[in-house]
Tab-separated table of C-alpha atoms in Angstrom:
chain	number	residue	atom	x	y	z
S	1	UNK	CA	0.000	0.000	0.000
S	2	UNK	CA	2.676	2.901	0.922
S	3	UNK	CA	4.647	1.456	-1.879
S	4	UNK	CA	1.599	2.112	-4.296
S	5	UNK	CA	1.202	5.603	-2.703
S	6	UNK	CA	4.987	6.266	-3.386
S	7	UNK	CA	4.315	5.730	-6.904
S	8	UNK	CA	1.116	7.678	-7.512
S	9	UNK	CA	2.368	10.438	-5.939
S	10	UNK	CA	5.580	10.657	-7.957
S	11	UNK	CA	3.725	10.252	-11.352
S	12	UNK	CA	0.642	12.401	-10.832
S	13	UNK	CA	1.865	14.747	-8.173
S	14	UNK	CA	0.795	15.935	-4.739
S	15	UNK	CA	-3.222	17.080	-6.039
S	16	UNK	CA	-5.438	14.311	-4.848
S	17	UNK	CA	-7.382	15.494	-7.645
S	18	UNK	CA	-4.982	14.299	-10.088
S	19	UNK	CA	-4.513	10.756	-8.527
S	20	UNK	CA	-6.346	7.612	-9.920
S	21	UNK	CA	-9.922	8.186	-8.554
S	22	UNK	CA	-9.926	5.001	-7.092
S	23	UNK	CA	-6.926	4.869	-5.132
S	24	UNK	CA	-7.373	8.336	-3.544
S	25	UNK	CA	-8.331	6.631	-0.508
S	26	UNK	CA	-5.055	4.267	-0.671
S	27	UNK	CA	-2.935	7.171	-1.022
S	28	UNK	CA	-4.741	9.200	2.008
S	29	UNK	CA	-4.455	6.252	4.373
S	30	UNK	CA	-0.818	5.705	3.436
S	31	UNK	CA	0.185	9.949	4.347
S	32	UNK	CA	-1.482	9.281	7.517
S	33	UNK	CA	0.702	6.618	8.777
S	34	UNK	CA	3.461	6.533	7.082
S	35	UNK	CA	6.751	9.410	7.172
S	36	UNK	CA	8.493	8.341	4.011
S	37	UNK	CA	5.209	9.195	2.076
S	38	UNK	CA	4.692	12.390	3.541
S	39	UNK	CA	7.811	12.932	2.432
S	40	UNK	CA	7.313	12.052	-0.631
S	41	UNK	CA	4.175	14.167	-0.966
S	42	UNK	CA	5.926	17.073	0.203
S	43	UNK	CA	8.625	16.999	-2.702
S	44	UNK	CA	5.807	16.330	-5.163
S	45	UNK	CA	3.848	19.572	-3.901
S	46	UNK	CA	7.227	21.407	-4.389
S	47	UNK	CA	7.623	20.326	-7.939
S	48	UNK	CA	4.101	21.167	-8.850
S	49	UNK	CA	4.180	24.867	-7.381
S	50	UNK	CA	6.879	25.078	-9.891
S	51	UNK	CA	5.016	23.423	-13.053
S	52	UNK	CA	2.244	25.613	-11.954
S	53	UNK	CA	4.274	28.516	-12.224
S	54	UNK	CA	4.358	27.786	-16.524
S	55	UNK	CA	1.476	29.802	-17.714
S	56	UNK	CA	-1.316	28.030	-19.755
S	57	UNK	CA	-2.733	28.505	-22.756
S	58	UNK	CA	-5.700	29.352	-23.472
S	59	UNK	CA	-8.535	29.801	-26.638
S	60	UNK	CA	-9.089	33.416	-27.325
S	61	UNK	CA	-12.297	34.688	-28.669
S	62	UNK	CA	-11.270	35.391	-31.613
S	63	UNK	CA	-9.130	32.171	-32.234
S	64	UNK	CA	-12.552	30.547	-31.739
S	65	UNK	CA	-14.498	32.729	-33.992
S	66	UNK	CA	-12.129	31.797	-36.381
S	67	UNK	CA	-12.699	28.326	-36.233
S	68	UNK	CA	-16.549	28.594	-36.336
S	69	UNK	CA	-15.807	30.598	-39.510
S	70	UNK	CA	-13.541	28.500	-41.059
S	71	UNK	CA	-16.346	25.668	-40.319
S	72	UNK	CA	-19.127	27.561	-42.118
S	73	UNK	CA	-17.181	27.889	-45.409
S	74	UNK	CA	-15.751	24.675	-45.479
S	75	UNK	CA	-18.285	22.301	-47.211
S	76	UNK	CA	-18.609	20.169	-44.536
S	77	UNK	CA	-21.394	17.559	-46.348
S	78	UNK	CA	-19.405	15.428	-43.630
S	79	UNK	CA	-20.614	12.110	-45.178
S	80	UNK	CA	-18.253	10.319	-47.307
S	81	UNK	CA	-18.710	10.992	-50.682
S	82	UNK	CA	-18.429	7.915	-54.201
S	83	UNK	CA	-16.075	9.578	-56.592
S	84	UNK	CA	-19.337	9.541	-59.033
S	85	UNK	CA	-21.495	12.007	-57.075
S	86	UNK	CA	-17.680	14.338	-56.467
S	87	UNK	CA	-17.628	14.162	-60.005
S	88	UNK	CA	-21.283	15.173	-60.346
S	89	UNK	CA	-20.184	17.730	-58.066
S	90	UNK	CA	-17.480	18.898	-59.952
S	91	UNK	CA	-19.141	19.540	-63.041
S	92	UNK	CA	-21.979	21.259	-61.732
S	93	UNK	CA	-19.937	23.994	-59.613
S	94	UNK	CA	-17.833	24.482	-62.630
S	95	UNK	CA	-21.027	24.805	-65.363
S	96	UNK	CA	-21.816	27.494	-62.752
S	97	UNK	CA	-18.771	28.872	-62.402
S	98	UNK	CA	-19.072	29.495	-66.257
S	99	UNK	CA	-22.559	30.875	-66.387
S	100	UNK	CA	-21.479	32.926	-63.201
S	101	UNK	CA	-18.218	34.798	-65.289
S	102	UNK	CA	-18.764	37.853	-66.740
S	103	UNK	CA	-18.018	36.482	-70.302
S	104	UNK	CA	-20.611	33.800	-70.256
S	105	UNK	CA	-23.197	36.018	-68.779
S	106	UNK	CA	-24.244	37.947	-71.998
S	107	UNK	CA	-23.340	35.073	-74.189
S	108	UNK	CA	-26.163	32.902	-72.419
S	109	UNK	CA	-28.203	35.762	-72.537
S	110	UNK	CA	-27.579	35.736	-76.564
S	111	UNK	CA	-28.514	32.051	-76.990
S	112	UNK	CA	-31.422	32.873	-74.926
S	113	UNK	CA	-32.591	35.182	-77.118
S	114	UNK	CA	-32.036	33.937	-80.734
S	115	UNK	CA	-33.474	30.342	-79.858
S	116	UNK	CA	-36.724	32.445	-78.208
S	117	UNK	CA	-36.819	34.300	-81.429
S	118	UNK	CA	-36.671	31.504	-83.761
S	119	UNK	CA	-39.755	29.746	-82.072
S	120	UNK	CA	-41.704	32.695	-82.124
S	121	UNK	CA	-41.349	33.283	-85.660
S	122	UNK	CA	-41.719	29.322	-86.704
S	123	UNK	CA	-45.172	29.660	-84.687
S	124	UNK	CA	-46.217	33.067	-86.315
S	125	UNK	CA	-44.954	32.509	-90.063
S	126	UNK	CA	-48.237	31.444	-92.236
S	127	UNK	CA	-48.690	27.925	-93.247
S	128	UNK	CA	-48.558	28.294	-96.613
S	129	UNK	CA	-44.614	29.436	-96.367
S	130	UNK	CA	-43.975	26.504	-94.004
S	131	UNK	CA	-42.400	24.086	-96.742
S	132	UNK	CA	-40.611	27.167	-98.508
S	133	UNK	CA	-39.095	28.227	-95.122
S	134	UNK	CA	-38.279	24.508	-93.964
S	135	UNK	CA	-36.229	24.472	-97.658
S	136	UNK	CA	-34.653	27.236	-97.091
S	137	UNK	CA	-33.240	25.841	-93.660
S	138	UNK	CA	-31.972	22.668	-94.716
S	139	UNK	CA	-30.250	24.484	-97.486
S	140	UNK	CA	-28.763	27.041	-95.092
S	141	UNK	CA	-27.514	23.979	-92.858
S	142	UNK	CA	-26.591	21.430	-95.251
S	143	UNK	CA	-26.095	22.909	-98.527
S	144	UNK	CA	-28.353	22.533	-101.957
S	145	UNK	CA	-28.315	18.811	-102.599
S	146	UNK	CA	-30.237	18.081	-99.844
S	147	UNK	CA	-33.670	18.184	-100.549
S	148	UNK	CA	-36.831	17.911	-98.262
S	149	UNK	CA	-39.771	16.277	-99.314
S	150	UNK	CA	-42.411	18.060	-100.166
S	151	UNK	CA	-40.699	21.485	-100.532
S	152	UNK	CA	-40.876	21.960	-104.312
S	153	UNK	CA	-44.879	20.832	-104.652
C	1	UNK	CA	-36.274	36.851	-1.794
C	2	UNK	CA	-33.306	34.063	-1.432
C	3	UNK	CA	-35.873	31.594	-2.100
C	4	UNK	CA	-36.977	32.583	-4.978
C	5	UNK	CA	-33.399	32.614	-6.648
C	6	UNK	CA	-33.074	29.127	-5.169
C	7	UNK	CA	-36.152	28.127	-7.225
C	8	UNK	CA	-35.254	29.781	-10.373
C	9	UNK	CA	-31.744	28.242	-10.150
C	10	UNK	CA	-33.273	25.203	-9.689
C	11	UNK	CA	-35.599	25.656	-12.985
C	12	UNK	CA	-32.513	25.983	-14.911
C	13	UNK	CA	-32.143	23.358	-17.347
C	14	UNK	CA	-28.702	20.778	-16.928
C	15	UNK	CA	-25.855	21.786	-19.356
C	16	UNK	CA	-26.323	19.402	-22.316
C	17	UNK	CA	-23.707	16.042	-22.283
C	18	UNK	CA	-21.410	16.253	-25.256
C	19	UNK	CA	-22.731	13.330	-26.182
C	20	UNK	CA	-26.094	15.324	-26.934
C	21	UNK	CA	-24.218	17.985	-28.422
C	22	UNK	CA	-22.878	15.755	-30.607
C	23	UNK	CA	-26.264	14.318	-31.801
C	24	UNK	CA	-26.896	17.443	-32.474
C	25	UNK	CA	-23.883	18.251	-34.593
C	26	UNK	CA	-24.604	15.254	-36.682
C	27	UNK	CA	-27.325	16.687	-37.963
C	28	UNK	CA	-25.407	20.167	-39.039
C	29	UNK	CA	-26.637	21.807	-35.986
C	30	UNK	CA	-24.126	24.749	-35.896
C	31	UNK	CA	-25.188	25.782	-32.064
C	32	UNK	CA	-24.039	22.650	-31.287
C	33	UNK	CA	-20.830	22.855	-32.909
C	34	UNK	CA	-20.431	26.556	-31.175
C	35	UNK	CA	-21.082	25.135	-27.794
C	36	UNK	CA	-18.345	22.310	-27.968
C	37	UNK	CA	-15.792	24.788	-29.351
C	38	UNK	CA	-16.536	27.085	-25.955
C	39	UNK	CA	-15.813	23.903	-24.054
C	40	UNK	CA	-13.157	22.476	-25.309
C	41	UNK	CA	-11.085	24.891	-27.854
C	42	UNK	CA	-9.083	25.909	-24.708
C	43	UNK	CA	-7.623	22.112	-23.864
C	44	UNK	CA	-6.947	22.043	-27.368
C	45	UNK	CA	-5.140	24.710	-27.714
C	46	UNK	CA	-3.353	24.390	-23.691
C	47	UNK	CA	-2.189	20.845	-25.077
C	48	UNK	CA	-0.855	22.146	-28.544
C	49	UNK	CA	0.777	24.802	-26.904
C	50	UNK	CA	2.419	22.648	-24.246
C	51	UNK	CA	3.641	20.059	-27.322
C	52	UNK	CA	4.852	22.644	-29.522
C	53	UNK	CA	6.099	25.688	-27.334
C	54	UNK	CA	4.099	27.966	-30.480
C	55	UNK	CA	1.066	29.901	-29.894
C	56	UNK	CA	0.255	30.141	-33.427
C	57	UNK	CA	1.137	26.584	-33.973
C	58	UNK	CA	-1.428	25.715	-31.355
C	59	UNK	CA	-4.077	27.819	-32.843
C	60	UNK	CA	-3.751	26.043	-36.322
C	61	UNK	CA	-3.570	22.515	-34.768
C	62	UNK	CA	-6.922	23.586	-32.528
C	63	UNK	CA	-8.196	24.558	-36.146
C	64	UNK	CA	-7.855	21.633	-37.769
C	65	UNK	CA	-8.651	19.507	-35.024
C	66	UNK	CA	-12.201	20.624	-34.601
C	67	UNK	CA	-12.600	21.257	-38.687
C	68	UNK	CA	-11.902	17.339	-38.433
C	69	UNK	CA	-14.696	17.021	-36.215
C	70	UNK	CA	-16.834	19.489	-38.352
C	71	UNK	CA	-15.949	17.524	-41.809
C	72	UNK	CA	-16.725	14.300	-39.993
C	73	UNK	CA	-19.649	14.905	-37.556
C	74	UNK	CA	-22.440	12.847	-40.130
C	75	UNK	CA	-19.718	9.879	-39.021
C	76	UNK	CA	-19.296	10.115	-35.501
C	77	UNK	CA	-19.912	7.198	-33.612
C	78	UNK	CA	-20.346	7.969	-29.673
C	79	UNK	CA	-17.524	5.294	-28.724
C	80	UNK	CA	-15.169	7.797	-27.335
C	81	UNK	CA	-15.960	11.206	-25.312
C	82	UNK	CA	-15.692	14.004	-27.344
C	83	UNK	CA	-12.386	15.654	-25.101
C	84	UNK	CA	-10.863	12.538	-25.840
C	85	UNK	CA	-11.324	12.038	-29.398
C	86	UNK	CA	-10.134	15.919	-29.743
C	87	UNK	CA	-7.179	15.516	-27.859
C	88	UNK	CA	-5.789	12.910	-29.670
C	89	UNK	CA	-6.000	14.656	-32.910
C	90	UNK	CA	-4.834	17.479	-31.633
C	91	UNK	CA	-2.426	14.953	-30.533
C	92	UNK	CA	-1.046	13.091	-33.737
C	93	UNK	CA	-1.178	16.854	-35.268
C	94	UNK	CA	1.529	17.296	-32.815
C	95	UNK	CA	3.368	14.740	-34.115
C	96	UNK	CA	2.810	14.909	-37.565
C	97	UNK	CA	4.279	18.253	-37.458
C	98	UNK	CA	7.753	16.781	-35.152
C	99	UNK	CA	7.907	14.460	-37.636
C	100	UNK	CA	8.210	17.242	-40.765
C	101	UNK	CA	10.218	19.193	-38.304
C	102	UNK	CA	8.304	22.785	-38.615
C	103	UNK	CA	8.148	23.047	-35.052
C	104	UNK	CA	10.888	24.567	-32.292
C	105	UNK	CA	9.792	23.256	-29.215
C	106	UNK	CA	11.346	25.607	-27.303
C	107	UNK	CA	10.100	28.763	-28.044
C	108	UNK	CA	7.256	29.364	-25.273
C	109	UNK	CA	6.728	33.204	-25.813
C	110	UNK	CA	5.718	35.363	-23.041
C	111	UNK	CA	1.982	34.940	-22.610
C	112	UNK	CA	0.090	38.154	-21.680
C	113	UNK	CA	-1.382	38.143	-17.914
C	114	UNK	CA	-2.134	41.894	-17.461
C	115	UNK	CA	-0.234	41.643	-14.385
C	116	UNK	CA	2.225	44.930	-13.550
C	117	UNK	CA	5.989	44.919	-13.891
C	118	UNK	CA	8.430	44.906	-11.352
C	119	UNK	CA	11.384	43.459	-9.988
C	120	UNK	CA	9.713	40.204	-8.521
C	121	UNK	CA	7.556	40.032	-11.717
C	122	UNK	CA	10.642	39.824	-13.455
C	123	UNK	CA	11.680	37.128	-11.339
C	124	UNK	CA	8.632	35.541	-11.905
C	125	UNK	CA	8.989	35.544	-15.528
C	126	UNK	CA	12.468	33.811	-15.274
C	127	UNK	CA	11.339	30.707	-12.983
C	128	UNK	CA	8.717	30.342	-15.965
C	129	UNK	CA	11.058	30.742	-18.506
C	130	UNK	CA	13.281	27.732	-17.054
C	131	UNK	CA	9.959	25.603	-16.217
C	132	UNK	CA	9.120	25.803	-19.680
C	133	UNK	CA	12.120	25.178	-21.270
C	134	UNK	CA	12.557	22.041	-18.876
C	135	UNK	CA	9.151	20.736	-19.873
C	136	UNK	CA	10.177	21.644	-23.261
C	137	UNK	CA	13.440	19.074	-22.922
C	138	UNK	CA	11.418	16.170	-22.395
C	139	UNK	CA	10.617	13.793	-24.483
C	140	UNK	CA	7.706	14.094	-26.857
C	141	UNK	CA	5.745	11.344	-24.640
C	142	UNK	CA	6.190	12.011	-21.325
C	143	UNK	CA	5.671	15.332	-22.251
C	144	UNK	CA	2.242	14.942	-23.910
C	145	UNK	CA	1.402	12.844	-20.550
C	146	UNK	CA	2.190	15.527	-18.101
C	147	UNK	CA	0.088	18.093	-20.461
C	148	UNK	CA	-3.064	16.012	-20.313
C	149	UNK	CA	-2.665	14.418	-16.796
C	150	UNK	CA	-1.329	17.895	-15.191
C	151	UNK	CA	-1.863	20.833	-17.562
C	152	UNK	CA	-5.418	19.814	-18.457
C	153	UNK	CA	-6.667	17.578	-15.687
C	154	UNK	CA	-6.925	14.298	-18.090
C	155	UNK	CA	-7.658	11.050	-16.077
C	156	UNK	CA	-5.285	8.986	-16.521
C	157	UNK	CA	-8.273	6.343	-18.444
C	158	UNK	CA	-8.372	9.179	-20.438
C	159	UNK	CA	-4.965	10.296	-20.911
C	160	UNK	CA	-3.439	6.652	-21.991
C	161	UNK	CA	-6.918	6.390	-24.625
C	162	UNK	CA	-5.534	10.000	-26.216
C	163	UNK	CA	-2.152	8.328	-26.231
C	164	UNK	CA	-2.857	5.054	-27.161
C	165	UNK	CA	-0.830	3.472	-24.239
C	166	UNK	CA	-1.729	1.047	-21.244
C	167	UNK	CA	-2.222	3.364	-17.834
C	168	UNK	CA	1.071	1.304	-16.901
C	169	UNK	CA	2.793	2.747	-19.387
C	170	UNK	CA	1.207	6.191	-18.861
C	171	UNK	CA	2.091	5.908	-15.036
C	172	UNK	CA	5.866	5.349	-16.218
C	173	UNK	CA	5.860	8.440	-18.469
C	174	UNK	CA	4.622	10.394	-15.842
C	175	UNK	CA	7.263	9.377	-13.362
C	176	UNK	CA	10.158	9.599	-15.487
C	177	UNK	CA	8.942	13.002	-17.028
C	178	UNK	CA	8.552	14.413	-13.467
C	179	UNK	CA	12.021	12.618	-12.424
C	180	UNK	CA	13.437	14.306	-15.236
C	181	UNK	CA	11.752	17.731	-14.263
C	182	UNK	CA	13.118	17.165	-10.682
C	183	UNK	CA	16.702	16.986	-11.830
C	184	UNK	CA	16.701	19.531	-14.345
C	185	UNK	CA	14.973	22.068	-12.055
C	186	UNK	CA	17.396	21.626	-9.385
C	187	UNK	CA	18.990	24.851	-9.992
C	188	UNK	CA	15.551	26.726	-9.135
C	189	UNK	CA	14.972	24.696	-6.077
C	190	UNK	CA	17.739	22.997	-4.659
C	191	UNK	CA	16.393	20.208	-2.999
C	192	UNK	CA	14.215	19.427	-5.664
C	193	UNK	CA	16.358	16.807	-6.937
C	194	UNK	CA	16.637	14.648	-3.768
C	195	UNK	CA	15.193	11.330	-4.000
């Protein structure tokens, strides 16, 4: 028993609080009968005034505001992600990326445009120029030996 | 009139467990993540600081040890307390950084206390200058075992889990670190060193 007391208090120091919880008891019994531990005790409590004399460290406000911020723009989806849905991912934050950039704005707004105008006009052109404007099209596209059927009648 | 504060203390809800908290977290509550950085950024950082003698070291190792948590809260598993688990990132961060060799261990800047100068503050500031060199000197174990056990009141079932290590083996860190401390601080206390 003082043996065991000997030990505990030269690896956790004279603090009862600091000694295994449930061999506080051993250790107490042990100072109150025995000289060498009291001893012992004593040049443990002399050592620990000194380690208590290093300051400590501590979290400053703003080092934890910095983490929480840090937290809140890291993505943080937590769950482990399949390489398929980070390439998903991938793809879609650079497509937006593009459409985001100031060159791609306009030019989307462009496509927009022209493909909105060419169904409008298909809808409102009359019937009877239907065949003559379809012609014209495919000749546009794919030059004048390709014919469409009905075009000519 | 006392009574009544006696009754409204005693309506006050019980601080939630981490283990709630972490519930919580794992469904991306950020309140929860806010209230386990207020508990626990501070051992984080004491520990980091005690490994690596760097305040700003310790600051980035605290930051990446609870982003860790953060990135991996959806797979936390409530095997190991939270402290714990923190600590021994924190930990092998420590370690990871000996090991590329961007730390000097032995730096331990003047920390700011607000307290006046004079000539026994000066004083004062020389004994800690010595105690933290010396428990900069030890070895990388013994001193991560007196920073959990000591510096941030660790159990020692909870020191040698952060360590990896049996509490034997913990025990004998501790006792050689503090033999070591004994001997080398002889010259601040001269019968420190007697056996």
């Amino acid at each position: 028993m003082k043996l065991r007391a000997r030990q505990i208090l030269k690896a956790y120091g004279a603090n009862p609080a600091r000694w295994p919880r449930g061999e506080r008891a051993v250790v107490q019994e042990a100072l109150s009968q025995d000289l060498p531990t009291v001893a012992s005790q004593r040049r443990a409590a002399t050592l620990d005034a000194l380690l208590d004399a290093a300051p400590r460290y501590r979290a400053s406000p703003a080092l934890i505001a910095r983490i929480r911020a840090a937290a809140e723009s890291s993505p943080g989806a937590g769950g482990r992600r399949t390489p398929r849905a980070l390439s998903r991912e991938v793809w879609r934050e650079t497509l937006a990326a593009l459409f985001r950039g100031p060159v791609m704005r306009p030019a989307s707004a462009l496509a927009g445009a022209v493909a909105l105008g060419v169904l409008v006009g298909a809808l409102w052109a009359p019937a009877e120029d239907a065949n003559a404007m379809a012609a014209e099209f495919v000749t546009l596209a794919f030059g004048h030996d390709f014919q469409v059927e009905g075009a000519n009648e | 009139m006392a009574v009544g504060n006696l009754a409204q203390i005693h309506k006050l809800p019980a601080p939630e467990t981490d283990d709630a908290l972490m519930a919580r977290l794992k469904l991306g509550d950020g309140g929860a993540f806010a209230e386990l950085l207020d508990r626990h950024t501070s051992a984080v950082a004491g520990f980091s600081y005690r490994m690596t003698g760097s305040a700003a070291e310790a600051d980035d190792i605290a930051q990446e040890t609870f982003l860790r948590l953060w990135r991996g809260r959806e797979r936390w598993e409530p095997r190991a307390q939270v402290r714990t688990w923190l600590l021994r990132v924190a930990h092998n961060l420590c370690i990871d950084r000996f090991r590329r060799r961007e730390v000097v261990t032995n730096e331990f800047p003047d920390l700011p206390d607000g307290r006046p100068s004079a000539a026994a503050e000066v004083q004062r500031r020389q004994v800690e200058r010595i105690v933290n060199e010396a428990v900069a000197a030890l070895p990388d174990r013994q001193r991560a075992a007196l920073g959990l056990v000591y510096y941030e009141g660790l159990s020692n079932i909870e020191a040698a889990q952060v360590l990896d290590v049996s509490i034997d083996a913990l025990e004998s860190l501790l006792a050689r670190g503090r033999r070591s401390l004994r001997q080398n601080l002889s010259t601040v206390h001269p019968h420190l060193g007697e056996e």
